[in-house]
C-alpha atoms as an extended CHARMM CRD file, in Angstrom:
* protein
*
        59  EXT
         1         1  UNK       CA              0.0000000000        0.0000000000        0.0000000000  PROA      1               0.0000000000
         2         2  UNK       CA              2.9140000000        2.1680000000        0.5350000000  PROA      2               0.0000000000
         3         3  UNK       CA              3.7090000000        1.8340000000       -2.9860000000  PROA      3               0.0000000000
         4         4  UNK       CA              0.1760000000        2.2890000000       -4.5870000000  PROA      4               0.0000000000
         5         5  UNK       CA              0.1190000000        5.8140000000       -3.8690000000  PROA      5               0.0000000000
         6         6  UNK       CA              3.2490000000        7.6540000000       -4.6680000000  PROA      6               0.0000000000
         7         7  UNK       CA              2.6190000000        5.3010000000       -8.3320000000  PROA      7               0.0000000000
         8         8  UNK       CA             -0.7620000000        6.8780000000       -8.6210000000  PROA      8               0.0000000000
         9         9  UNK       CA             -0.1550000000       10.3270000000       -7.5610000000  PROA      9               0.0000000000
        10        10  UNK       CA              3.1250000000        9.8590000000      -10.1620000000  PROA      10              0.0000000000
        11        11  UNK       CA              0.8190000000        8.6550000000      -12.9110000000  PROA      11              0.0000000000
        12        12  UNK       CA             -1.6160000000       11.6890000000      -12.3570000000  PROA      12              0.0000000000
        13        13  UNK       CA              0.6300000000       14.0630000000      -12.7080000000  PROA      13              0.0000000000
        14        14  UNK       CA              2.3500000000       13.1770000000      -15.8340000000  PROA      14              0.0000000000
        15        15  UNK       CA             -1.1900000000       12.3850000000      -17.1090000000  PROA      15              0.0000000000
        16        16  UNK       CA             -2.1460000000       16.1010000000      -16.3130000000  PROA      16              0.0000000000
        17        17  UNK       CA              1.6070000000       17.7280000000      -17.3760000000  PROA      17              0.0000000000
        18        18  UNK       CA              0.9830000000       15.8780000000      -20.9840000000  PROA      18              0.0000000000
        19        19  UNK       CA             -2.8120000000       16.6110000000      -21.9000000000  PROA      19              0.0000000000
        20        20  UNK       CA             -1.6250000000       20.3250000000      -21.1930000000  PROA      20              0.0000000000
        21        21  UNK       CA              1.6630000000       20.2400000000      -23.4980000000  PROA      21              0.0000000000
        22        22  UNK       CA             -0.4940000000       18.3990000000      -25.9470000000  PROA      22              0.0000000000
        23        23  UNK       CA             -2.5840000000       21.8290000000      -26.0740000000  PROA      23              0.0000000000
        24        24  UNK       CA              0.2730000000       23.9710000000      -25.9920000000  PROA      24              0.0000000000
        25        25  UNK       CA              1.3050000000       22.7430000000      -29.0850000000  PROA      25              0.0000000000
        26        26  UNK       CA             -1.2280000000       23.4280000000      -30.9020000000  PROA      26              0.0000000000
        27        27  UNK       CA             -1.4540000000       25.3290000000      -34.1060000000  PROA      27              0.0000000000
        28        28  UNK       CA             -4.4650000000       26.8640000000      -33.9510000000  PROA      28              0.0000000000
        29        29  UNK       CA             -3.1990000000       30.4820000000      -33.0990000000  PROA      29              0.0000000000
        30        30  UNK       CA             -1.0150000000       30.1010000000      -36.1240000000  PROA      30              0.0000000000
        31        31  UNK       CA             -2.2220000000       32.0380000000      -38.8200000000  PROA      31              0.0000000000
        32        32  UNK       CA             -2.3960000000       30.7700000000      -42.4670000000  PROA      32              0.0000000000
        33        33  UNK       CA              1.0480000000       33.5270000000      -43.0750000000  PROA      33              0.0000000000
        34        34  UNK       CA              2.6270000000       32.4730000000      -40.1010000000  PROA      34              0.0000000000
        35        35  UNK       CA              2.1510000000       28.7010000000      -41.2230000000  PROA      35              0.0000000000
        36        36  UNK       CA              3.1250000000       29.6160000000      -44.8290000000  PROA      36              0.0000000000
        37        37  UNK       CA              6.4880000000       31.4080000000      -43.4710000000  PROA      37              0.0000000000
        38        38  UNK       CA              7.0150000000       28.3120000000      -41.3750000000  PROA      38              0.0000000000
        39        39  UNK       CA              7.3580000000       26.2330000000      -44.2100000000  PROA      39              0.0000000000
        40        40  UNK       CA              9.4330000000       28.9430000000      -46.4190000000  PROA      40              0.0000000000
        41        41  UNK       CA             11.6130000000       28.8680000000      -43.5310000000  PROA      41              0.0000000000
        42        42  UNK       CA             12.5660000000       25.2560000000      -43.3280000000  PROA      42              0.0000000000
        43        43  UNK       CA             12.7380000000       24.8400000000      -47.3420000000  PROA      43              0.0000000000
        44        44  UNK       CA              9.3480000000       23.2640000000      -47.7410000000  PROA      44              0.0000000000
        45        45  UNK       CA              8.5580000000       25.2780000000      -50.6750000000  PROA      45              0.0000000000
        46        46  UNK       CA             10.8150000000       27.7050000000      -52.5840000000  PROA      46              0.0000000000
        47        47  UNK       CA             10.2650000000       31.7030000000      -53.2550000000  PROA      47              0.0000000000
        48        48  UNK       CA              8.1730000000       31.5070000000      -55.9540000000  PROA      48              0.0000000000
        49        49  UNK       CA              5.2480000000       29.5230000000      -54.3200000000  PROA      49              0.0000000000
        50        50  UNK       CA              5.7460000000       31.0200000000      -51.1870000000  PROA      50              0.0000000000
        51        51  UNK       CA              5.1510000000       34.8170000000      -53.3910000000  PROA      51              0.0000000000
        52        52  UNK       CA              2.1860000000       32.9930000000      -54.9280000000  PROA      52              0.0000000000
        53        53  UNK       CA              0.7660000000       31.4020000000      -51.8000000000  PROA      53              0.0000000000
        54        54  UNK       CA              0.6950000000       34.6620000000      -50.0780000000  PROA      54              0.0000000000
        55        55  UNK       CA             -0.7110000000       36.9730000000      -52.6230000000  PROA      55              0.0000000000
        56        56  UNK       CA             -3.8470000000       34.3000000000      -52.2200000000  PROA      56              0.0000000000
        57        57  UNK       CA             -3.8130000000       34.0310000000      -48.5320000000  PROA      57              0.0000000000
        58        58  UNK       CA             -4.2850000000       38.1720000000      -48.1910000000  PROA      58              0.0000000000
        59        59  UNK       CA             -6.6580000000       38.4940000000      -50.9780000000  PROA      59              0.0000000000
């Protein structure tokens, strides 16, 4: 029994630290730009369809 509840107690907590990381990570307060410059960023696309994508997004 002395074992049970410093395991439970251990288990809530990284139950409850993970849900909120999970929403924390989320990328719905990224805008479609911010997104688009995320991927310009890290090579996804190249200048040209990054120019293109953008002139759509902010018409």
């Amino acid at each position: 029994m002395m074992f049970i509840w410093p395991l439970i107690g251990i288990a809530i907590f990284f139950m409850v630290t993970s849900k909120h990381k999970t929403y924390t990570r989320s990328n719905y307060s990224k805008t479609p730009e911010d997104i688009l410059k995320e991927r310009y960023a890290v090579g996804e696309i190249d200048e040209e369809t990054f120019e293109r994508m953008k002139k759509n997004i902010n018409s």
